[in-house]
mmCIF file of C-alpha atoms in Angstrom:
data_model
loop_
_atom_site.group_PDB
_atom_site.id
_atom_site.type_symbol
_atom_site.label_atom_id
_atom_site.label_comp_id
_atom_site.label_asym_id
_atom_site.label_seq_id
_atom_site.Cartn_x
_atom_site.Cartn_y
_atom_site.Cartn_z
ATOM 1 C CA UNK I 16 86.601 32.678 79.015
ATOM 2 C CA UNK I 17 88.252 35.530 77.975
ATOM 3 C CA UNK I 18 90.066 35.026 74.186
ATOM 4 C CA UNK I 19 93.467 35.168 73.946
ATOM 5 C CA UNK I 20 94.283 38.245 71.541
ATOM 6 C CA UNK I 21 96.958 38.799 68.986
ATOM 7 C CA UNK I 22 97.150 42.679 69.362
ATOM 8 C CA UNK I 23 100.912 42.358 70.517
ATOM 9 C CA UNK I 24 103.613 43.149 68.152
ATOM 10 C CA UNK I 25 106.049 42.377 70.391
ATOM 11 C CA UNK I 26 108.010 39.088 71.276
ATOM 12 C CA UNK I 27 108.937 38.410 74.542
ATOM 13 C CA UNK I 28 112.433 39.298 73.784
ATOM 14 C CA UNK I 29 111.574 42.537 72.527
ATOM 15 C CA UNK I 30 109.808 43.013 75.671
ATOM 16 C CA UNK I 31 112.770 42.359 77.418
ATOM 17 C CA UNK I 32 114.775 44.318 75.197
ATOM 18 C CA UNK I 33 111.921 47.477 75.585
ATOM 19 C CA UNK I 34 112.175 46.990 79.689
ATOM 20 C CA UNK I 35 115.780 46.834 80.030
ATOM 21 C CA UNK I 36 116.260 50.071 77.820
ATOM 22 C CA UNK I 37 113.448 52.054 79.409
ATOM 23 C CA UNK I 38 115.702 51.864 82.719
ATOM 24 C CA UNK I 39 118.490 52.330 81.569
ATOM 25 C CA UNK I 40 116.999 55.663 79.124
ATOM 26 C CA UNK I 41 114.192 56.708 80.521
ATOM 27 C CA UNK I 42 110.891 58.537 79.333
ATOM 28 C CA UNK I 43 112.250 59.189 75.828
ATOM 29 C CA UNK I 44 112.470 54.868 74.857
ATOM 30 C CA UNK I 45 108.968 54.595 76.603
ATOM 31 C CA UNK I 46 106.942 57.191 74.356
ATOM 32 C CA UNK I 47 109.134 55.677 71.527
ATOM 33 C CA UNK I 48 107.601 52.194 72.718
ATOM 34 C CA UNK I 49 104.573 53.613 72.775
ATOM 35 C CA UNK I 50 104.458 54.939 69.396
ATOM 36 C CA UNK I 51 104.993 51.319 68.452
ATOM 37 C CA UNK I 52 102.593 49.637 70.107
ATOM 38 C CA UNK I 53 100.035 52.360 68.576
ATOM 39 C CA UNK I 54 101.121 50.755 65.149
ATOM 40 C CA UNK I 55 101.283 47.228 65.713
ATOM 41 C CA UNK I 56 97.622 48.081 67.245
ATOM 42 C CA UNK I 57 96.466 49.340 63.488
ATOM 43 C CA UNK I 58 96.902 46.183 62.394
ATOM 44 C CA UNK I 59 92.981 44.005 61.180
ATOM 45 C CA UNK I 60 92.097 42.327 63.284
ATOM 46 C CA UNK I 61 89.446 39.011 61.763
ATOM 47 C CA UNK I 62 87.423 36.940 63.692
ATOM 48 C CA UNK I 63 87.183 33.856 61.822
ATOM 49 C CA UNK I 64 84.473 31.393 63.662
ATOM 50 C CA UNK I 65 83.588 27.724 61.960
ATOM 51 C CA UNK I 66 81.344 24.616 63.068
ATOM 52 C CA UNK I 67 84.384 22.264 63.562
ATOM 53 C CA UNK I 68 87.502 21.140 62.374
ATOM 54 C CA UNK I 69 86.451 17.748 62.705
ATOM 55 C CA UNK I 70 86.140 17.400 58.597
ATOM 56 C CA UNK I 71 89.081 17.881 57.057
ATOM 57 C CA UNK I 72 87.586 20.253 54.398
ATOM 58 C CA UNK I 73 87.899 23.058 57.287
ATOM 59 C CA UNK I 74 91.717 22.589 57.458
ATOM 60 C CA UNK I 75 92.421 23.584 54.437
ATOM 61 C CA UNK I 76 89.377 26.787 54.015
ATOM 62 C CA UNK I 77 91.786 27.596 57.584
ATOM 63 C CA UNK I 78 94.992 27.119 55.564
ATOM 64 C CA UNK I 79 93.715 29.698 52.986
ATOM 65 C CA UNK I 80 92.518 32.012 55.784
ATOM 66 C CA UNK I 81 95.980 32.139 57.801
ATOM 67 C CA UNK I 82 98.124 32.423 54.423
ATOM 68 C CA UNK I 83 96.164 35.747 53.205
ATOM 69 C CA UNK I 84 96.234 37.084 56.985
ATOM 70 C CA UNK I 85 100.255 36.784 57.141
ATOM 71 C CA UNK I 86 100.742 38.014 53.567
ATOM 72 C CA UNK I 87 98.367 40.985 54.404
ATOM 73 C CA UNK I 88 99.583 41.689 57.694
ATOM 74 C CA UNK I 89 96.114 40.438 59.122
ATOM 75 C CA UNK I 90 95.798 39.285 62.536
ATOM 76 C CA UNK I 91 93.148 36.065 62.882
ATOM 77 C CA UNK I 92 91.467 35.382 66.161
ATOM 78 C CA UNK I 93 89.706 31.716 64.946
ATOM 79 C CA UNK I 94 87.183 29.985 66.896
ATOM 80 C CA UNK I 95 85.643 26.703 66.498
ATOM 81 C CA UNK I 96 82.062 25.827 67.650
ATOM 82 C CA UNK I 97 82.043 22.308 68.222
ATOM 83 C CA UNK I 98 79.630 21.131 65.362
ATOM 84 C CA UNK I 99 76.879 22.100 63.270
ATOM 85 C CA UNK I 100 74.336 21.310 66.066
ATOM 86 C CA UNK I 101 76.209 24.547 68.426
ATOM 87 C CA UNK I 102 74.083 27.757 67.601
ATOM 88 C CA UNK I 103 73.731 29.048 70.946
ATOM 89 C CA UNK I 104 77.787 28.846 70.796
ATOM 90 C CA UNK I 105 78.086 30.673 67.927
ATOM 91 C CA UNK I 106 75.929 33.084 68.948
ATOM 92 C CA UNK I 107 78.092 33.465 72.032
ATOM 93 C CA UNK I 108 81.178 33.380 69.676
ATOM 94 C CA UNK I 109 79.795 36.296 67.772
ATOM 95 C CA UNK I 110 79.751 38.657 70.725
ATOM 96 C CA UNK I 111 83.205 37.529 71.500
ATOM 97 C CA UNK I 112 84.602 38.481 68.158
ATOM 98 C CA UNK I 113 82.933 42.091 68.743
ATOM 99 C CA UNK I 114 84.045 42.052 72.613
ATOM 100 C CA UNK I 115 87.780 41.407 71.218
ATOM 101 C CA UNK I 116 87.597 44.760 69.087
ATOM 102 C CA UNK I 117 87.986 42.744 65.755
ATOM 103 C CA UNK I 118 87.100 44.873 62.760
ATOM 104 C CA UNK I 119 84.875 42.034 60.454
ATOM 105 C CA UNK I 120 83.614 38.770 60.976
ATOM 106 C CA UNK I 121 84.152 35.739 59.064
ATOM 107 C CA UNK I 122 81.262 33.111 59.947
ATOM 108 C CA UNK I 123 80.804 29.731 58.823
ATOM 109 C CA UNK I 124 77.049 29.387 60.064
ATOM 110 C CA UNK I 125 76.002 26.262 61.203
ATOM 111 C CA UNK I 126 72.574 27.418 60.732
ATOM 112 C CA UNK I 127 71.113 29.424 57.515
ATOM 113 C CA UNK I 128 67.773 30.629 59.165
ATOM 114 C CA UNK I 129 68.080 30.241 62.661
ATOM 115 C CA UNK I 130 66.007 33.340 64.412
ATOM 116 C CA UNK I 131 68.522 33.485 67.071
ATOM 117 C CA UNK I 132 71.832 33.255 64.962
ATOM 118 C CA UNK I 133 70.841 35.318 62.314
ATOM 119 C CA UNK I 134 69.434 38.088 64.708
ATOM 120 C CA UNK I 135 73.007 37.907 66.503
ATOM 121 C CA UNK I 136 74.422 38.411 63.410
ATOM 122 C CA UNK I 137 72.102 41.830 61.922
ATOM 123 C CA UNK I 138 73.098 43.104 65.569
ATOM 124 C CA UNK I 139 76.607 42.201 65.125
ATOM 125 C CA UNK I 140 76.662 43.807 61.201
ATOM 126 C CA UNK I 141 75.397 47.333 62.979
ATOM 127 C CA UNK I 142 78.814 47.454 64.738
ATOM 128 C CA UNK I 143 81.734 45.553 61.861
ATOM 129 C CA UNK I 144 80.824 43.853 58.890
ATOM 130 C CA UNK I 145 80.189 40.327 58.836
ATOM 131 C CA UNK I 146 80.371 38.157 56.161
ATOM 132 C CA UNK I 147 79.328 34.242 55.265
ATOM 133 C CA UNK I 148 81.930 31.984 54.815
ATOM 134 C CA UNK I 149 81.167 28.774 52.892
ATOM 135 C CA UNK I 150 77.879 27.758 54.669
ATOM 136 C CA UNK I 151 74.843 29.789 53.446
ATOM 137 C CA UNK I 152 73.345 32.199 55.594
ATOM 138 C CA UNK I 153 70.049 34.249 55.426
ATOM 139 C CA UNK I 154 71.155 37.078 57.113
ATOM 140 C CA UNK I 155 70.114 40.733 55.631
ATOM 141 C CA UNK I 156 73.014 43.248 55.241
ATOM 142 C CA UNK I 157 75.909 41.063 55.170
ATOM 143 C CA UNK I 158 78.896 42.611 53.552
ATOM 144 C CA UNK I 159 79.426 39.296 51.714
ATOM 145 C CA UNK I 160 79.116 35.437 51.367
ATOM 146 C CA UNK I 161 82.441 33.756 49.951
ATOM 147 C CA UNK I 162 81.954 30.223 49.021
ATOM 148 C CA UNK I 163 80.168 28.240 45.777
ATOM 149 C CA UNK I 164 76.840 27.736 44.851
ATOM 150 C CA UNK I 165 76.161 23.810 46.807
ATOM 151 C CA UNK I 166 73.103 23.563 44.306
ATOM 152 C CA UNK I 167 75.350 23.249 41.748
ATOM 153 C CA UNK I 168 77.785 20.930 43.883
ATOM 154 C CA UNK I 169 74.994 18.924 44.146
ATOM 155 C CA UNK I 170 74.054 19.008 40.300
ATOM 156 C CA UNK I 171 77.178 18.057 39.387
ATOM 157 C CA UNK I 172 77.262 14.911 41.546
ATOM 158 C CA UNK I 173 73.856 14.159 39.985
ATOM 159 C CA UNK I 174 75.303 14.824 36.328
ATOM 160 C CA UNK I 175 77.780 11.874 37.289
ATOM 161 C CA UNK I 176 75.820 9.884 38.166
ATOM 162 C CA UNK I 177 73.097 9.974 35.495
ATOM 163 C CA UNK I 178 76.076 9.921 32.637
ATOM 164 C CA UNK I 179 77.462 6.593 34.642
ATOM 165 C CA UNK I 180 74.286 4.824 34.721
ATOM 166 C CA UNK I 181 73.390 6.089 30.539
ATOM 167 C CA UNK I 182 77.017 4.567 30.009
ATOM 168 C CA UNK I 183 76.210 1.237 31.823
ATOM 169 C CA UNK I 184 72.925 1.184 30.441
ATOM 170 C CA UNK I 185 71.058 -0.022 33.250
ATOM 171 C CA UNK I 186 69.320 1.743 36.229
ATOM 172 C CA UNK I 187 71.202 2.718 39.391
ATOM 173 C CA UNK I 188 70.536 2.638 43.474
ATOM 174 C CA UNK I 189 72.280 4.727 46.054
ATOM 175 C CA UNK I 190 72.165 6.051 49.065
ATOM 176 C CA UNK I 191 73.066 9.241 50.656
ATOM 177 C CA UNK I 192 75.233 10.089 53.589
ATOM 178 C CA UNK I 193 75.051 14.154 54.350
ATOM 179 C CA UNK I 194 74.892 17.316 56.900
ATOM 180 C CA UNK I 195 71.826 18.262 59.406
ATOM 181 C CA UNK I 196 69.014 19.433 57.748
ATOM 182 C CA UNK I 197 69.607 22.339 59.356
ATOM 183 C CA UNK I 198 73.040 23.344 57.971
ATOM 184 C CA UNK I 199 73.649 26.021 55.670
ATOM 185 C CA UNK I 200 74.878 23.359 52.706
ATOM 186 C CA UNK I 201 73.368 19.961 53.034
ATOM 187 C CA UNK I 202 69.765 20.496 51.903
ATOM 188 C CA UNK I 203 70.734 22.911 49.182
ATOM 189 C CA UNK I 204 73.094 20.485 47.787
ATOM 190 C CA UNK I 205 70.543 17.657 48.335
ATOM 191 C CA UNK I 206 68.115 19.948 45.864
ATOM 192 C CA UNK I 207 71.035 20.320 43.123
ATOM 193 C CA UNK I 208 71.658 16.317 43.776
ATOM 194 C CA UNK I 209 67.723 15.393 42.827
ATOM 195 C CA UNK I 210 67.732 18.213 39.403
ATOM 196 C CA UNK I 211 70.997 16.759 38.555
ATOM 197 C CA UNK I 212 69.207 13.075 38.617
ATOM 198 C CA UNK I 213 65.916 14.509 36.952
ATOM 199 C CA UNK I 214 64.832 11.846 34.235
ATOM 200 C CA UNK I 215 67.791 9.847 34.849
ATOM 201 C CA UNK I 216 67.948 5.856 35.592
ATOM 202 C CA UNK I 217 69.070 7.047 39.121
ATOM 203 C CA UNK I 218 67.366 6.447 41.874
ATOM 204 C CA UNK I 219 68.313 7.116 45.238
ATOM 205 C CA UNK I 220 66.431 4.707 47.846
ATOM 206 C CA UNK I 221 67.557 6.564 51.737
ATOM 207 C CA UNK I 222 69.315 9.346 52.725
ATOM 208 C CA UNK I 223 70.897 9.679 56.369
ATOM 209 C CA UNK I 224 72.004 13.137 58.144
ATOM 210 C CA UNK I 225 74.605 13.713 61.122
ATOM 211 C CA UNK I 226 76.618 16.024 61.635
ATOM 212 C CA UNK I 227 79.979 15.966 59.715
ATOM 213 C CA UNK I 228 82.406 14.469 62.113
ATOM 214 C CA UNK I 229 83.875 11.489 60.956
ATOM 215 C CA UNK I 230 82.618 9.270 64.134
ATOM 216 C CA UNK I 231 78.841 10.937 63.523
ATOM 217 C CA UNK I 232 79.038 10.057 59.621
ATOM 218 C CA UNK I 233 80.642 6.755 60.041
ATOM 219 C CA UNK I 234 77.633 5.276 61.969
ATOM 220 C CA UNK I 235 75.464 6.270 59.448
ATOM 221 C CA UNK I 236 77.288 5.182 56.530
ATOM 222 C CA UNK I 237 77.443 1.938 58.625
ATOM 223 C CA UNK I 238 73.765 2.233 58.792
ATOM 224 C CA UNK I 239 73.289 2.468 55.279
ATOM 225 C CA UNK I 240 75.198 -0.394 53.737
ATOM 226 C CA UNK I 241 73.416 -2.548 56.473
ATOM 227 C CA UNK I 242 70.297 -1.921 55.270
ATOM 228 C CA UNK I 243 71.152 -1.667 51.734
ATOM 229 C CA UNK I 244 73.387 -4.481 51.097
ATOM 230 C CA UNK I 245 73.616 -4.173 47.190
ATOM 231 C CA UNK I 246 73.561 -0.619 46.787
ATOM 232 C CA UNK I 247 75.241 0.357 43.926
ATOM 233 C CA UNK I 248 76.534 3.891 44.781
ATOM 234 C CA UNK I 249 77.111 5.864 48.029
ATOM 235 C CA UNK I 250 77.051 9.553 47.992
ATOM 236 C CA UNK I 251 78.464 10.939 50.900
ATOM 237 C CA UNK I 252 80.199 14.143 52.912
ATOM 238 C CA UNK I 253 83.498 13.737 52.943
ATOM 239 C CA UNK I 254 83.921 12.538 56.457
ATOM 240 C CA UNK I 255 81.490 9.755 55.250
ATOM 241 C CA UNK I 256 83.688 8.551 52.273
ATOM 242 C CA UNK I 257 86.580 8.081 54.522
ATOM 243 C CA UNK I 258 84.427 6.435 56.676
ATOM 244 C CA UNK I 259 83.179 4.171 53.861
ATOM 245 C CA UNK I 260 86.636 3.500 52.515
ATOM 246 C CA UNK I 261 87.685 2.113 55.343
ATOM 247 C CA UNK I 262 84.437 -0.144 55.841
ATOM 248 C CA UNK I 263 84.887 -1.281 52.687
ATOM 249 C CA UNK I 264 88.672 -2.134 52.831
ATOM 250 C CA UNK I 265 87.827 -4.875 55.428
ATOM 251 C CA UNK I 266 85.170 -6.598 53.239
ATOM 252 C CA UNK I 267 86.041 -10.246 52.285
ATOM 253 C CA UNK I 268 87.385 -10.958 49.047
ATOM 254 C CA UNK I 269 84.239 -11.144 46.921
ATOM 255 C CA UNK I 270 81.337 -9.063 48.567
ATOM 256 C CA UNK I 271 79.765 -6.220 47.010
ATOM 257 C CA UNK I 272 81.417 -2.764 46.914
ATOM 258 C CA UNK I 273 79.491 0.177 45.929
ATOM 259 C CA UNK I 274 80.833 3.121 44.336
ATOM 260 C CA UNK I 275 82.213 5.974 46.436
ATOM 261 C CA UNK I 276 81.062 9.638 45.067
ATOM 262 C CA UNK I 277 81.861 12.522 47.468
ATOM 263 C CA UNK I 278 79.844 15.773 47.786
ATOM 264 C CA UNK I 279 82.884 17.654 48.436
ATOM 265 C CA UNK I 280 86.975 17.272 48.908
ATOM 266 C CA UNK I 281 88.851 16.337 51.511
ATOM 267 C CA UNK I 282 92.240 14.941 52.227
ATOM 268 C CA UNK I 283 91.005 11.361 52.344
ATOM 269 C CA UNK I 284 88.835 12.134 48.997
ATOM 270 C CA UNK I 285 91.423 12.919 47.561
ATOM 271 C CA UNK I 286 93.780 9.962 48.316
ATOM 272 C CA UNK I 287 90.833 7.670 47.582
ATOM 273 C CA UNK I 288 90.609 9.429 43.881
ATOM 274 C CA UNK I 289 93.994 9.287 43.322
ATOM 275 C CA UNK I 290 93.825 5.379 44.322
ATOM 276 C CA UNK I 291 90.502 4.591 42.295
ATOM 277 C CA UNK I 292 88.602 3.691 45.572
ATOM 278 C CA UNK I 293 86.508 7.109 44.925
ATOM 279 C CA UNK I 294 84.759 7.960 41.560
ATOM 280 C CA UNK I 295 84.092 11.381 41.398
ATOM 281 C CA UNK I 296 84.031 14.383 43.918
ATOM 282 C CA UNK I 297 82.907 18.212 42.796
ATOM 283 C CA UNK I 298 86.192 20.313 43.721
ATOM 284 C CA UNK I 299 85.593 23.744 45.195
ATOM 285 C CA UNK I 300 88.868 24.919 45.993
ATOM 286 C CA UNK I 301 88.775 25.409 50.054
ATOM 287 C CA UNK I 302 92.153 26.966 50.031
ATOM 288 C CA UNK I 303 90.888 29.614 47.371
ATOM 289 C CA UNK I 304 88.030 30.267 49.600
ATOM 290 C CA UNK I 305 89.746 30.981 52.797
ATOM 291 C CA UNK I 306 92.266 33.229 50.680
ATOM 292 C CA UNK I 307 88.945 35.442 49.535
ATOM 293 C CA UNK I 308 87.764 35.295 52.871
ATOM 294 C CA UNK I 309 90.586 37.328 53.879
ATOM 295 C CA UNK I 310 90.621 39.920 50.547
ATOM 296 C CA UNK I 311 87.139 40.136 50.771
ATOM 297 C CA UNK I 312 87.038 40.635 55.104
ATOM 298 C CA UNK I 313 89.576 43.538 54.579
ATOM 299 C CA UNK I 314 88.011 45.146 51.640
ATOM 300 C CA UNK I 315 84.753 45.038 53.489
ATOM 301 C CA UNK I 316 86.199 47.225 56.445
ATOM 302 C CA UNK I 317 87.182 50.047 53.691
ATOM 303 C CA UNK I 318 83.486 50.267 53.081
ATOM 304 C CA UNK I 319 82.984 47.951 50.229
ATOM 305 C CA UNK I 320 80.119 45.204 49.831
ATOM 306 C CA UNK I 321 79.838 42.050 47.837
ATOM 307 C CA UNK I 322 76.349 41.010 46.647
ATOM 308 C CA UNK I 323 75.532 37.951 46.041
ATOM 309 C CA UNK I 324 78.307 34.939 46.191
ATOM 310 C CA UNK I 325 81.874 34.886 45.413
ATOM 311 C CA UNK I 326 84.242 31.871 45.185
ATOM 312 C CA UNK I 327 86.066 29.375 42.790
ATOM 313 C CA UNK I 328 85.061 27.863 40.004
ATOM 314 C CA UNK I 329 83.371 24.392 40.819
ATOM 315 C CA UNK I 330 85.300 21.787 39.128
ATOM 316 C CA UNK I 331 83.630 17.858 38.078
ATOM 317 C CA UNK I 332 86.759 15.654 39.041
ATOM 318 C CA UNK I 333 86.727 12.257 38.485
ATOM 319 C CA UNK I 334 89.665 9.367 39.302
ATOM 320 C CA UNK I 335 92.177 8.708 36.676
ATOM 321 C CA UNK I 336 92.553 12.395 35.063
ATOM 322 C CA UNK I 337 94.947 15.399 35.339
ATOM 323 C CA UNK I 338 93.021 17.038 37.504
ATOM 324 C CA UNK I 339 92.836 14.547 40.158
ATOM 325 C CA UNK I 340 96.997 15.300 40.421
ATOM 326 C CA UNK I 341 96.905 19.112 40.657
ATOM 327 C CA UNK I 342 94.395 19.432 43.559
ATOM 328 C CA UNK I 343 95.651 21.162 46.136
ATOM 329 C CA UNK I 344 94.859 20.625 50.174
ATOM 330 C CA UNK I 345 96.093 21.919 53.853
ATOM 331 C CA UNK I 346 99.817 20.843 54.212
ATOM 332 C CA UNK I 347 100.004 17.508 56.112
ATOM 333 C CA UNK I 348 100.012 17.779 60.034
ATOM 334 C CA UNK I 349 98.437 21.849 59.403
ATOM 335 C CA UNK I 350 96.208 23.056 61.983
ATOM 336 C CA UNK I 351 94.915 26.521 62.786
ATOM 337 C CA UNK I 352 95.988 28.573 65.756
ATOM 338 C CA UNK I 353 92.797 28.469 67.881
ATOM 339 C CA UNK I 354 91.581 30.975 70.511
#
């Protein structure tokens, strides 16, 4: 499938407009047209491709991506793959962003080190630059990696957690609810989870992986309480707190709840911390991200390079503060133009 391109400047009642005057004025509107269209062309063009926009932390990283592009005059050709089990798609999606003529590549990898996805991507890097969005990916050469460090997402969960249980003063169970093994976030945040729980009361008994869809991460969060009735705590993805929530709403009066602790922010995180059905969630700012996808994407195609990681500030947010009230997500009913 060819992808539908955004090269055109023109509406379709400009086209009119150019068609109609080109008869009636001949050659001189038509080289006049023409100088247009050789402007409108000069326009960047990103390639933005991303596992899914089945968790709602995408929508928003996609609402930051699509405000920079209009403010900078950017044009965005998004993709989705379909899930953080797709490489071979992104792979394809790769040489479609290069067959399109785009001039960098934004890539949320569903894969850090897969041989085939990273080697797409050093072949891809020879030709525009690409650069990592969110996910982590061990490719060499790329112009940049915009995103936050999920070891210390991880570690701050962990840091909760082990103040929670010190304040209680009794030991803690939980479970975990997370990303493949293969992605380019879960296991690294798993590793900042376990040094954030180091010497602490905390002890968590099972962890479960899917990918994040909310259907995928609902079954296992299912999975979870029914084999750990009296958990005290469930850590999960986002998709996997809403997922809880809603278990949990239908529970009969009486029966045990855990406590809800999210790896990461979403828009039904954040209406469970502003209702006190979620504890604590590390905020990362997708909207910020997406916007520095775009600053970073165009600065890249001038020639410069970013080392090493930039993103926002990772912020501890727990229910019942100030901060809970001034996170910002996607608008309600937002959803990226897709290709």
């Amino acid at each position: 499938m060819k992808p539908k391109t955004l090269r055109s400047c023109l509406s379709k009642r400009a086209r009119a407009m150019a068609s109609f005057y080109a008869r009636a004025f001949g050659p001189a509107i038509l080289l006049l047209a023409g100088v247009t269209g050789a402007v409108a062309s000069n326009a960047p063009s990103l390639c933005v491709i991303v596992p899914h926009f089945k968790d709602e932390y995408w929508l928003s990283v996609g609402y930051g991506l699509e405000q920079a592009a209009d403010t900078a005059g950017a044009e965005l050709l998004t993709f989705e793959s379909g899930g953080y089990h797709s490489v071979e798609r992104q792979i394809e999606l790769l040489q479609t962003c290069l067959e399109a003529g785009s001039d960098a590549i934004l890539l949320g990898a569903v894969s850090a080190h897969d041989e085939g996805l990273v080697d797409a991507v050093v072949a891809a890097e020879k030709r525009v630059p690409v650069l990592a969005l969110v996910n982590e990916l061990a490719a060499p050469g790329l112009s940049g990696w915009i995103g936050v460090d999920w070891r210390a997402m991880g570690g701050a969960v962990g840091e909760f957690l082990a103040a929670r249980a010190q304040a209680e003063g009794r030991p803690l169970t939980a479970v975990l609810v997370t990303g493949p093994t293969e992605s380019g976030w879960a296991p690294i945040l798993d590793e900042g989870l376990a040094e954030g729980l180091a010497h602490s009361p905390v002890e968590i008994v099972a962890t479960y992986r899917a990918d994040t869809g909310l259907r995928e991460q609902l079954r296992e969060v299912e999975q979870a309480l029914a084999e750990h009735l009296d958990v005290d705590v469930l850590i999960g993805s986002a998709p996997a707190i809403e997922g809880a929530m809603a278990l949990i709403r239908r529970l009969p009066e009486g029966a045990h709840r855990p406590m809800l602790v999210a790896t990461y922010i979403s828009h039904s995180v954040l209406r469970g911390l502003r209702g006190g059905q979620v504890a604590m969630v590390p905020f990362d700012d997708p909207i910020a991200q997406g916007r520095a996808g775009v600053d970073l994407a165009l600065r890249a195609i001038s020639g410069e390079s970013f080392p090493g990681l930039s993103g926002p500030v990772i912020v501890s947010v727990t229910t019942g503060t100030p901060d809970v009230q001034r996170i910002e997500l996607s608008p309600s009913g937002f959803f990226p133009a897709l290709q």
